[in-house]
C-alpha positions as MATLAB code, in Angstrom:
seq = 'MRLRRVRHWLCPLLATTSLALAPVATASAAASGAAIVGIATAPDGDGHWVATADGAVHALGGAPALGSLAGQRLAAPIVGIAAAPGGPGYWLVASDGGIFTFGSARFQGSTGAIRLNQPVVGMAASADGGGYWLVARDGGVFSFGSARFAGSTGAVSLNQPIVGMAADPDGSGYWLVAADGGIFAFGAPYLGSTGDIALRSPVTGMAPAPGGDGYWLVAGDGGVFTFSTPFLGAAAGEALGGPIVGIAATPSGRGYRLAGADGRVRSYGDATPGGEVGEPTLVVEEVVRGLTIPWDAGLTPDGTLVWTERAGRLRARTRDGVVTTVGAPSDVFVSGESGLLGLAVDPDFEENRRLYVCQAWTDGQGRDVRVHAWTLAADGRSALRLGPPLVSGISLGSGRHGGCRPEVGPDGALWIGTGDAAIAANPQDERSLAGKVLRVDRFTGAAAPGNPGGDLDPRIFTLGHRNVQGLAFRPGSGQALSIEHGPERDDEITPLRAGGNSGWAPRAPYDEAVPMTDLRAFPDAMRPAWASGTPAVAPSGGTFLTGPQWRAWEGALAVAFLKGSELRLFFLDDAGGLVRTLTILSGRGRLRSVDHGPDGALYVTTSDGGGNDEILRLTPR';
ca = [
       0.003   -0.063    0.078;
       1.045    3.556   -0.474;
      -0.126    6.298    1.809;
       0.023   10.051    1.479;
       2.968   11.744    2.932;
       2.224   13.090    6.419;
       4.219   14.828    9.019;
       4.832   13.597   12.537;
       5.932   15.299   15.714;
       9.764   15.532   16.135;
      11.082   14.926   19.614;
      13.723   17.429   20.956;
      17.183   16.354   20.559;
      18.249   14.641   23.770;
      21.288   13.568   25.418;
      22.303    9.854   24.999;
      21.119    7.297   27.713;
      23.055    4.245   28.178;
      20.951    1.279   29.342;
      20.150   -2.307   28.952;
      18.137   -5.498   28.318;
      16.267   -8.592   28.764;
      16.407  -11.196   25.999;
      13.518  -10.842   23.362;
      11.525  -13.825   22.018;
      12.033  -14.579   18.388;
       9.217  -14.032   15.880;
       7.545  -17.075   13.947;
       9.899  -19.713   12.810;
      11.418  -19.407    9.377;
      12.202  -22.259    7.018;
      15.821  -22.219    8.245;
      14.833  -22.972   11.760;
      15.017  -19.424   13.298;
      13.149  -16.217   12.484;
      14.542  -13.842    9.983;
      15.405  -10.576   11.813;
      17.155   -8.311    9.271;
      18.379   -7.838    5.641;
      21.357   -5.853    4.243;
      22.260   -5.109    0.572;
      25.702   -6.050   -0.490;
      27.619   -2.724   -1.380;
      27.835   -3.563   -5.067;
      24.136   -4.195   -5.169;
      24.619   -7.746   -6.572;
      22.755   -9.585   -3.838;
      21.960   -9.356   -0.063;
      22.381  -10.993    3.255;
      19.752  -12.069    5.523;
      20.277  -12.773    9.156;
      18.422  -15.069   11.545;
      17.868  -14.836   15.311;
      20.253  -17.628   15.967;
      23.087  -15.900   13.979;
      22.832  -17.637   10.780;
      23.526  -15.418    7.582;
      22.332  -16.493    4.289;
      24.058  -14.969    1.296;
      21.550  -14.727   -1.660;
      21.509  -13.376   -5.140;
      25.347  -13.320   -5.645;
      26.299  -11.727   -2.354;
      29.504  -13.425   -1.009;
      29.379  -15.795    1.919;
      31.483  -14.260    4.683;
      30.547  -16.273    7.718;
      27.927  -16.402   10.437;
      27.207  -17.491   13.937;
      25.264  -20.583   13.092;
      25.773  -23.390   15.614;
      27.166  -21.131   18.140;
      25.719  -20.675   21.689;
      24.610  -16.954   22.007;
      23.988  -15.147   25.145;
      21.089  -13.140   23.343;
      19.483  -13.334   20.059;
      20.586  -11.494   17.004;
      18.294   -8.691   16.192;
      19.881   -6.892   13.099;
      22.528   -6.811   10.417;
      24.361   -3.818    8.845;
      26.526   -3.913    5.696;
      29.949   -2.353    5.810;
      30.192    0.499    3.254;
      32.711   -0.344    0.650;
      32.495   -3.897    1.848;
      32.125   -6.740    1.534;
      31.436   -7.249    5.119;
      28.814   -6.984    7.766;
      28.036   -6.603   11.495;
      25.553   -8.560   13.370;
      23.989   -7.127   16.600;
      22.443   -9.039   19.345;
      19.705   -7.728   21.626;
      22.204   -7.269   24.460;
      24.182   -4.945   22.125;
      26.922   -7.593   21.401;
      28.644   -7.014   18.064;
      29.872   -9.641   15.705;
      32.059   -8.793   12.670;
      32.486  -10.550    9.304;
      34.531   -9.694    6.244;
      35.651   -6.082    5.995;
      33.500   -4.986    9.024;
      35.720   -4.121   11.960;
      34.779   -4.310   15.691;
      34.533   -0.691   17.191;
      32.852   -1.506   20.519;
      29.502   -2.837   21.900;
      27.126   -2.639   24.844;
      27.468   -6.256   25.478;
      28.790   -5.704   29.051;
      26.234   -2.998   29.952;
      23.095   -3.466   31.722;
      20.488   -1.917   29.357;
      17.151   -0.557   30.343;
      15.736   -1.788   27.090;
      16.997   -4.415   24.643;
      18.843   -3.134   21.407;
      16.745   -3.507   18.325;
      19.008   -2.307   15.383;
      22.084   -0.757   14.217;
      23.346    1.406   11.341;
      26.902    1.877    9.933;
      28.558    5.196    9.551;
      29.235    6.301    5.947;
      33.070    5.772    6.080;
      32.562    2.326    7.408;
      34.653    3.157   10.451;
      31.894    3.046   13.100;
      28.237    2.241   13.846;
      25.303    3.266   15.973;
      23.155    0.961   18.061;
      19.574    1.798   18.972;
      17.492    0.378   21.957;
      13.910   -0.137   22.134;
      13.419    3.060   24.223;
      15.270    5.103   21.535;
      18.667    5.119   23.372;
      21.488    5.508   20.866;
      24.943    4.243   21.346;
      27.829    5.293   19.039;
      31.076    3.548   18.285;
      34.164    4.363   16.250;
      33.728    7.277   13.728;
      29.976    7.354   14.171;
      29.011   10.600   15.840;
      26.293   10.702   18.554;
      23.654   13.151   17.455;
      20.742   12.649   19.851;
      18.304    9.929   20.926;
      14.697    9.631   22.371;
      15.995    7.596   25.392;
      14.408    9.942   27.948;
      11.316   10.571   25.994;
       8.030    8.729   26.796;
       7.121    7.059   23.313;
       3.797    6.346   21.938;
       5.221    3.150   20.534;
       8.753    1.603   20.882;
      11.615    2.121   18.470;
      11.919   -0.777   15.971;
      15.079    0.251   13.935;
      17.232    3.007   12.638;
      18.922    4.108    9.461;
      21.926    6.284    8.746;
      22.026    9.256    6.611;
      24.250    8.421    3.710;
      26.231   11.536    3.934;
      27.329   10.606    7.374;
      25.651   13.720    9.138;
      23.108   11.835   11.282;
      20.436    9.065   11.548;
      16.744    8.371   11.796;
      15.041    6.279   14.360;
      11.563    4.775   13.597;
       8.886    3.582   15.785;
       6.442    0.815   15.546;
       3.727    3.438   14.656;
       6.046    4.830   11.902;
       6.953    7.884   13.778;
      10.230    9.238   12.624;
      12.858   10.952   14.744;
      15.486   12.796   12.865;
      19.050   13.522   14.471;
      21.401   15.428   12.227;
      19.361   14.101    9.177;
      16.428   15.735    7.334;
      12.806   14.963    8.530;
      10.791   14.072    5.527;
       7.585   12.624    6.979;
       6.208    9.837    8.903;
       3.115    7.688    9.318;
       2.915    8.399   13.089;
      -0.602    9.994   12.807;
      -1.992    7.258   10.622;
      -3.947    4.351   12.124;
      -1.920    1.458   10.644;
      -3.208   -2.107    9.908;
       0.179   -3.495   11.087;
       3.263   -2.028   12.878;
       6.033   -0.616   11.006;
       8.981   -2.946   11.348;
      11.922   -1.330    9.478;
      13.197    1.554    7.285;
      15.729    2.025    4.542;
      17.261    5.465    3.318;
      17.540    6.494   -0.272;
      21.289    6.363   -1.299;
      21.406   10.232   -1.577;
      19.913   10.715    1.773;
      17.082   12.623    0.341;
      14.294   10.287    1.227;
      13.383    6.906    3.001;
      11.022    4.064    2.907;
       9.096    2.422    5.738;
       7.742   -1.054    5.714;
       5.011   -2.492    7.852;
       4.643   -6.124    9.124;
       1.742   -6.737    6.530;
       4.171   -5.769    3.708;
       2.818   -2.194    3.129;
       5.515    0.178    2.007;
       5.453    3.872    2.608;
       7.438    6.245    0.690;
       8.940    9.726    1.662;
      10.528   11.667   -1.224;
      11.301    8.169   -2.582;
       9.528    6.172   -5.500;
       6.956    3.504   -4.727;
       8.006    0.458   -6.502;
       5.693   -2.294   -5.057;
       4.556   -3.899   -1.938;
       3.624   -7.348   -0.401;
       0.415   -5.935    1.295;
      -2.430   -8.108    0.303;
      -0.320  -11.193   -0.356;
      -0.719  -14.353    1.820;
       2.384  -13.942    3.934;
       4.011  -16.867    5.683;
       5.145  -14.538    8.335;
       5.435  -10.849    8.949;
       7.822   -8.595    7.098;
      10.733   -7.733    9.188;
      12.893   -5.440    7.078;
      13.648   -3.607    4.013;
      16.857   -2.816    2.227;
      17.473   -0.511   -0.725;
      19.636   -1.026   -3.756;
      22.512    1.313   -4.401;
      20.798    2.955   -7.189;
      17.821    3.876   -5.143;
      15.525    2.401   -7.704;
      14.738   -0.824   -6.003;
      14.426   -2.440   -2.586;
      13.895   -5.857   -1.148;
      11.586   -6.894    1.703;
      12.547   -9.724    3.974;
       9.800  -11.976    5.701;
      10.176  -13.601    8.930;
       9.461  -16.854    6.988;
      12.702  -16.492    4.898;
      11.023  -15.284    1.693;
      12.611  -12.106    0.136;
      10.506  -10.052   -2.255;
      12.194   -7.850   -4.784;
      11.058   -4.675   -6.388;
      12.249   -2.182   -9.064;
      15.803   -2.953   -9.889;
      16.516   -5.361   -7.108;
      17.138   -8.580   -8.731;
      15.392  -11.601   -7.123;
      17.887  -13.532   -5.020;
      15.951  -16.605   -3.658;
      15.101  -17.052   -0.168;
      16.175  -18.487    3.186;
      15.418  -22.189    3.475;
      15.712  -23.162   -0.079;
      17.041  -26.715   -0.378;
      20.041  -27.540   -2.309;
      19.235  -30.089   -5.033;
      21.400  -33.282   -5.580;
      20.959  -34.391   -9.171;
      21.697  -38.003   -9.939;
      21.416  -39.864  -13.283;
      19.530  -43.010  -12.451;
      19.180  -44.471  -15.907;
      21.101  -43.333  -19.184;
      21.155  -44.186  -22.786;
      17.268  -43.875  -23.342;
      15.333  -42.415  -26.226;
      12.321  -40.360  -25.357;
      11.152  -41.652  -22.140;
       7.850  -40.141  -21.962;
       6.781  -40.616  -18.234;
       8.142  -42.264  -15.177;
       6.936  -43.214  -11.674;
       8.458  -44.937   -8.670;
       6.590  -47.794   -6.902;
       6.642  -48.015   -2.987;
       9.243  -50.940   -3.154;
      11.655  -48.697   -5.128;
      11.163  -49.986   -8.592;
      11.384  -47.229  -11.176;
       8.962  -47.698  -14.223;
       8.858  -45.695  -17.358;
       7.337  -45.581  -20.787;
       9.470  -45.050  -24.038;
       7.579  -43.417  -26.871;
       8.796  -46.182  -29.242;
       6.643  -48.717  -27.530;
       8.460  -50.114  -24.489;
       7.339  -50.305  -20.830;
      10.679  -50.601  -18.796;
      11.598  -50.842  -15.154;
      14.602  -50.715  -12.990;
      14.662  -52.777   -9.865;
      16.137  -51.591   -6.573;
      19.293  -53.875   -7.425;
      19.863  -51.660  -10.561;
      18.642  -54.332  -13.027;
      16.856  -52.585  -16.119;
      14.329  -54.838  -17.972;
      11.742  -54.172  -20.729;
       8.569  -55.530  -18.973;
       6.130  -54.921  -21.819;
       6.335  -54.217  -25.504;
       2.782  -54.195  -27.097;
       2.722  -54.746  -30.712;
      -0.251  -52.544  -31.375;
       1.391  -49.270  -30.467;
       1.150  -46.450  -33.067;
       4.395  -44.497  -33.057;
       4.440  -41.298  -34.911;
       5.292  -37.670  -34.051;
       3.837  -37.156  -30.698;
       2.232  -40.465  -30.345;
       3.286  -43.845  -28.929;
       3.663  -45.304  -25.528;
       2.986  -42.180  -23.546;
       1.781  -41.323  -20.072;
       2.080  -43.604  -16.876;
       0.649  -43.450  -13.334;
       1.227  -45.792  -10.498;
      -1.816  -46.856   -8.350;
      -1.892  -45.397   -4.946;
      -2.722  -48.922   -3.552;
       0.183  -50.406   -5.567;
       1.379  -52.518   -2.643;
      -1.919  -54.408   -2.782;
      -2.866  -54.561   -6.444;
       0.493  -53.719   -8.377;
      -1.374  -51.767  -10.955;
      -0.056  -49.246  -13.499;
      -1.962  -46.957  -15.803;
      -0.536  -46.545  -19.317;
      -1.672  -44.342  -22.165;
      -0.879  -45.483  -25.751;
      -1.527  -44.602  -29.367;
      -3.163  -47.788  -30.711;
      -3.577  -49.241  -34.182;
      -4.626  -52.460  -35.683;
      -3.050  -51.543  -39.074;
      -6.253  -49.897  -40.330;
      -7.950  -47.729  -37.583;
      -6.099  -45.948  -34.651;
      -7.058  -44.141  -31.516;
      -5.696  -43.284  -28.130;
      -6.442  -45.532  -25.114;
      -5.601  -46.226  -21.549;
      -4.725  -49.646  -20.213;
      -4.283  -51.008  -16.783;
      -1.100  -53.286  -16.324;
       0.099  -55.180  -13.429;
       3.726  -55.337  -12.626;
       5.200  -58.705  -11.417;
       6.592  -59.020   -7.852;
      10.061  -59.153   -8.967;
       9.667  -56.030  -11.143;
      10.862  -57.756  -14.289;
       7.692  -58.319  -16.298;
       4.221  -56.825  -16.692;
       0.901  -57.849  -17.984;
      -1.502  -55.575  -19.801;
      -5.015  -56.086  -18.724;
      -7.860  -55.931  -21.139;
     -10.089  -54.620  -22.415;
      -8.704  -50.902  -22.252;
     -10.222  -48.749  -19.416;
     -10.828  -45.815  -22.112;
     -10.621  -46.206  -25.802;
     -11.892  -44.242  -28.861;
      -9.881  -41.037  -28.073;
      -9.517  -39.821  -31.708;
      -6.120  -39.788  -33.269;
      -5.059  -38.439  -36.715;
      -1.505  -38.221  -37.960;
      -0.098  -38.637  -34.412;
      -0.025  -34.857  -33.741;
      -1.480  -33.976  -30.402;
      -1.803  -37.601  -29.590;
      -0.466  -37.088  -26.038;
      -2.092  -38.547  -23.050;
      -1.435  -38.010  -19.362;
      -3.182  -40.193  -16.625;
      -2.906  -39.266  -13.071;
      -4.828  -40.803   -9.983;
      -6.461  -37.974   -8.161;
      -6.808  -37.514   -4.428;
     -10.461  -38.475   -4.938;
      -9.267  -41.969   -6.171;
     -10.391  -41.341   -9.793;
      -8.318  -41.583  -12.856;
      -7.885  -38.383  -14.642;
      -6.818  -38.353  -18.134;
      -5.607  -35.268  -20.141;
      -5.998  -35.714  -23.762;
      -4.861  -33.853  -26.941;
      -7.273  -32.640  -29.753;
      -5.513  -34.673  -32.426;
      -5.015  -31.557  -34.411;
      -8.694  -31.894  -35.649;
     -10.579  -28.611  -35.248;
     -13.934  -29.948  -34.127;
     -12.718  -32.058  -31.300;
     -12.139  -29.479  -28.425;
     -15.672  -28.373  -28.363;
     -17.303  -31.422  -29.502;
     -19.306  -32.635  -26.373;
     -19.176  -36.319  -27.277;
     -15.525  -36.542  -28.448;
     -12.986  -37.536  -25.872;
     -10.179  -35.635  -27.535;
      -9.239  -32.145  -26.352;
     -10.554  -32.935  -22.794;
      -9.834  -33.778  -19.294;
     -11.522  -37.114  -18.453;
     -12.367  -38.423  -15.080;
     -13.182  -42.124  -14.673;
     -13.295  -44.960  -12.216;
      -9.686  -46.470  -12.290;
     -10.970  -49.922  -12.087;
     -13.816  -50.090  -14.615;
     -13.275  -46.933  -16.886;
     -16.818  -45.767  -16.279;
     -17.645  -42.104  -15.527;
     -16.555  -41.158  -12.019;
     -19.320  -39.780   -9.785;
     -19.404  -35.907   -9.650;
     -18.635  -35.321  -13.406;
     -20.790  -32.641  -14.900;
     -22.773  -34.875  -17.334;
     -25.640  -33.228  -19.164;
     -24.702  -32.902  -22.936;
     -21.193  -34.106  -22.267;
     -20.113  -37.655  -22.571;
     -20.342  -38.647  -18.805;
     -16.488  -39.326  -18.697;
     -15.637  -35.732  -19.437;
     -14.791  -33.365  -16.737;
     -13.739  -30.266  -18.903;
     -13.517  -29.444  -22.429;
     -11.872  -26.922  -25.023;
      -8.363  -28.105  -24.431;
      -5.623  -28.104  -27.104;
      -2.960  -30.478  -25.985;
      -2.894  -31.302  -22.202;
       0.581  -32.546  -21.339;
       0.210  -32.665  -17.513;
      -2.218  -32.922  -14.675;
      -1.449  -31.989  -11.035;
      -3.400  -31.843   -7.827;
      -2.846  -29.191   -5.204;
      -2.005  -30.693   -1.696;
      -4.867  -29.946    0.863;
      -7.503  -28.688   -1.495;
      -7.168  -31.303   -4.123;
      -7.671  -28.616   -6.875;
      -6.840  -30.065  -10.288;
      -4.737  -28.144  -12.645;
      -4.081  -28.766  -16.315;
      -0.671  -28.083  -18.026;
      -1.133  -27.455  -21.696;
       0.691  -26.577  -24.907;
      -0.356  -23.435  -26.805;
       0.159  -22.972  -30.468;
       2.952  -20.293  -31.026;
       2.228  -18.628  -27.700;
       0.338  -18.916  -24.493;
       1.060  -22.415  -23.129;
      -1.230  -22.488  -19.930;
      -1.505  -23.746  -16.510;
      -5.161  -23.757  -15.595;
      -7.244  -24.545  -12.476;
      -9.995  -26.797  -13.636;
     -13.672  -26.793  -12.515;
     -16.407  -29.409  -13.414;
     -17.801  -28.598  -16.857;
     -15.321  -25.776  -17.380;
     -14.230  -24.768  -20.890;
     -10.718  -23.922  -21.652;
     -11.808  -21.833  -24.624;
      -9.781  -23.427  -27.423;
     -11.712  -23.472  -30.785;
      -9.442  -23.691  -33.867;
     -11.199  -22.856  -37.174;
     -11.608  -25.750  -39.643;
      -9.627  -27.306  -41.063;
      -7.177  -26.703  -38.244;
      -6.320  -22.796  -38.242;
      -4.603  -22.249  -34.880;
      -4.560  -18.321  -35.338;
      -7.032  -17.950  -32.595;
      -6.560  -17.276  -28.865;
      -5.687  -20.197  -26.666;
      -8.331  -19.139  -24.160;
     -10.964  -17.330  -26.362;
     -12.765  -15.091  -23.908;
     -14.771  -13.535  -26.692;
     -16.286  -16.812  -27.897;
     -16.277  -18.232  -24.254;
     -16.763  -15.463  -21.782;
     -17.015  -18.027  -18.860;
     -13.867  -20.032  -19.924;
     -11.528  -21.122  -17.210;
      -8.793  -18.532  -16.595;
      -5.248  -19.715  -16.598;
      -3.105  -19.026  -13.525;
      -0.236  -18.655  -15.808;
       0.272  -18.216  -19.582;
       3.577  -18.145  -21.402;
       3.151  -15.265  -23.771;
       5.434  -15.373  -26.792;
       7.173  -17.700  -27.681;
       5.581  -20.682  -26.443;
       7.902  -22.847  -24.125;
       6.190  -26.189  -24.085;
       5.509  -27.116  -20.465;
       4.933  -30.792  -20.101;
       4.551  -32.945  -16.884;
       4.054  -31.378  -13.463;
       3.573  -32.233   -9.897;
       3.315  -30.337   -6.495;
       6.169  -30.645   -4.002;
       5.046  -32.060   -0.810;
       6.941  -32.950    2.530;
       9.166  -30.976    4.873;
      12.306  -31.950    2.860;
      11.353  -29.268    0.406;
      11.373  -26.527    2.925;
      10.705  -23.105    1.379;
       9.519  -24.797   -1.826;
       7.114  -27.038   -0.290;
       3.608  -26.629   -1.977;
       5.079  -25.331   -5.218;
       4.143  -26.780   -8.541;
       7.118  -28.146  -10.337;
       6.785  -28.284  -14.176;
       9.104  -29.610  -16.747;
       9.658  -27.655  -20.043;
      10.553  -28.969  -23.368;
      11.354  -25.880  -25.585;
      12.330  -24.134  -22.378;
      14.607  -26.865  -21.287;
      14.263  -26.331  -17.668;
      12.394  -27.462  -14.414;
      10.314  -24.444  -13.033;
       8.517  -23.970   -9.861;
       5.221  -22.055   -9.652;
       4.127  -20.571   -6.493;
       0.371  -20.035   -6.133;
      -1.520  -17.989   -3.568;
      -4.451  -19.610   -1.591;
      -6.949  -18.458   -4.387;
      -4.710  -20.224   -7.059;
      -3.268  -16.903   -8.372;
       0.454  -16.970   -9.531;
       2.754  -15.332   -7.011;
       6.149  -16.121   -8.536;
       8.217  -18.619  -10.497;
      11.692  -20.017  -10.069;
      13.877  -22.085  -12.219;
      15.637  -25.003  -10.329;
      17.200  -27.009  -13.106;
      18.397  -26.161  -16.463;
      21.189  -27.287  -18.909;
      20.005  -30.937  -18.940;
      18.283  -30.678  -22.327;
      14.544  -30.873  -23.095;
      12.602  -32.019  -20.064;
       9.342  -34.148  -20.557;
       7.995  -35.258  -17.210;
       8.528  -34.787  -13.608;
       7.042  -37.026  -10.918;
       7.158  -37.100   -7.043;
       8.489  -40.419   -5.780;
       7.385  -41.829   -2.384;
      11.140  -41.481   -1.403;
      10.408  -37.694   -1.407;
      12.618  -37.071   -4.467;
      11.561  -35.876   -7.960;
      12.123  -38.070  -11.027;
      12.701  -36.090  -14.262;
      12.838  -37.480  -17.830;
      14.858  -35.952  -20.484;
      13.573  -35.906  -24.135;
      16.310  -35.171  -26.673;
      16.284  -38.583  -28.405;
      19.096  -40.508  -30.200;
      19.840  -42.583  -27.130;
      21.016  -39.494  -25.238;
      18.056  -39.405  -22.667;
      18.193  -39.932  -19.097;
      15.932  -40.255  -15.987;
      17.255  -37.890  -13.329;
      16.482  -38.037   -9.519;
      16.483  -34.731   -7.720;
      16.885  -35.041   -3.934;
      16.558  -31.928   -1.667;
      19.194  -31.445    0.962;
];
């Protein structure tokens, strides 16, 4: 939020008061195990440091790692961090005023041995880097090294406690900020405050403009207040995982970052995104090599890896590393985007050993796309295709848009995403199974209860799709999302609703120069949470990350990209809107599918062909 600039009373300049503290409780736990307490921009602007209450320092976005107190026993929690001008270096300050130095930062003194009236809540460095100030909750200011004492509020009865301070970049003074946004200027220009405004959330920090001619305040709800500085964005209105605890400006003054207690760092203006505290490190292993277009893969509870290869092979790697072709049906139609395709492992695999496999089928005369159930032998070295197919009659032309993706949903039904076979009438044809998301009983293939029905084939859940390459279900809500290829633009990720129309309706014979989601023709069409724009980047399989091993990434949607050649995370808010994206794997060629194994890792198939493909295991650490 941005509020009008308002003035606040300015306390008289008072003599310093030296005083002391009791330990302060930390805020809500961050992904790293301790709450975030402060953020500081690296002097060159290329990244930032984030400090936690236990003294850990996380170097993000290119900032150098210079050390931390992680694992050490502290007498009092860390409450702030300040970058050394000219750096690289920083100071950490504890609530008892203890100072810890790293990199180019030099120790100039502390209040660690003084009995304070109120705990220290922040610090600021002098312009020359040769000193610093500390500020206590009552506004007492303590100066060290070249930092010159210019006044304090230590003897004033404050409306709200002091929560932080910032130094005027020209070295002439500093500002103190209270929880109500009241600003106290000492040797620095007063430019306004929020002290007379009824705030929805307390102010938690401030940052000066590099020229000293303005400053920003930030509140716990992510609201940003500007005073002779540009408004560049705010986190107010977002579903925050914890309060915003600090703000740091970029050296240009045209950007800033907000740090949340949950470890998330939000970037605005020219502040480049730099990740967040609590992100796992991925260990990437090549589980199987020498493959050609492995379309989909899954891990069974006993550790057997099963996958399809487009050329018509169902294969498995047992726990002892033996790779076997467990099935090679002779009726697979292999052409273009068609062959042996999507695969899903039954959630009750330990009892029934069932797999669900999509294939393009032909008897030499006709062809279609169908889904079969298979059972995998106990030793993982052979499989039996059960018949008749659970679903058949999904139209197939030359092989284009013959893709098929099965997934067992949290409701126990088998969901199937289909392509439109590059036939213009299919997506909007209420009886055709092509260009749809189907929802069927996984044992009989009959329509699952709860489908919209009416004029639609009873197995259809949604219609109007072009080429569904992935299906994923959001943990908790069970919300289904489709992942779909656009023509030359607007690949889409779309939350689905029963009977919803995705709005794809190419003109005959197959003119794709129409919108992917045509809101003029279908004003009630399902809105995508994300669209690629131009060019299309071909997203394929997707899955949500579940389990505490994913730390700050838990709950994100992981999507494999073919043209984009990357694995990207999509972070959604509670309403299903896109908050941000993050690429976590690239440089491994075209990626086709991504599946969450019961071991907590991700299994990713590459899709470059020529015997150069792999199945990768991504394990978070």
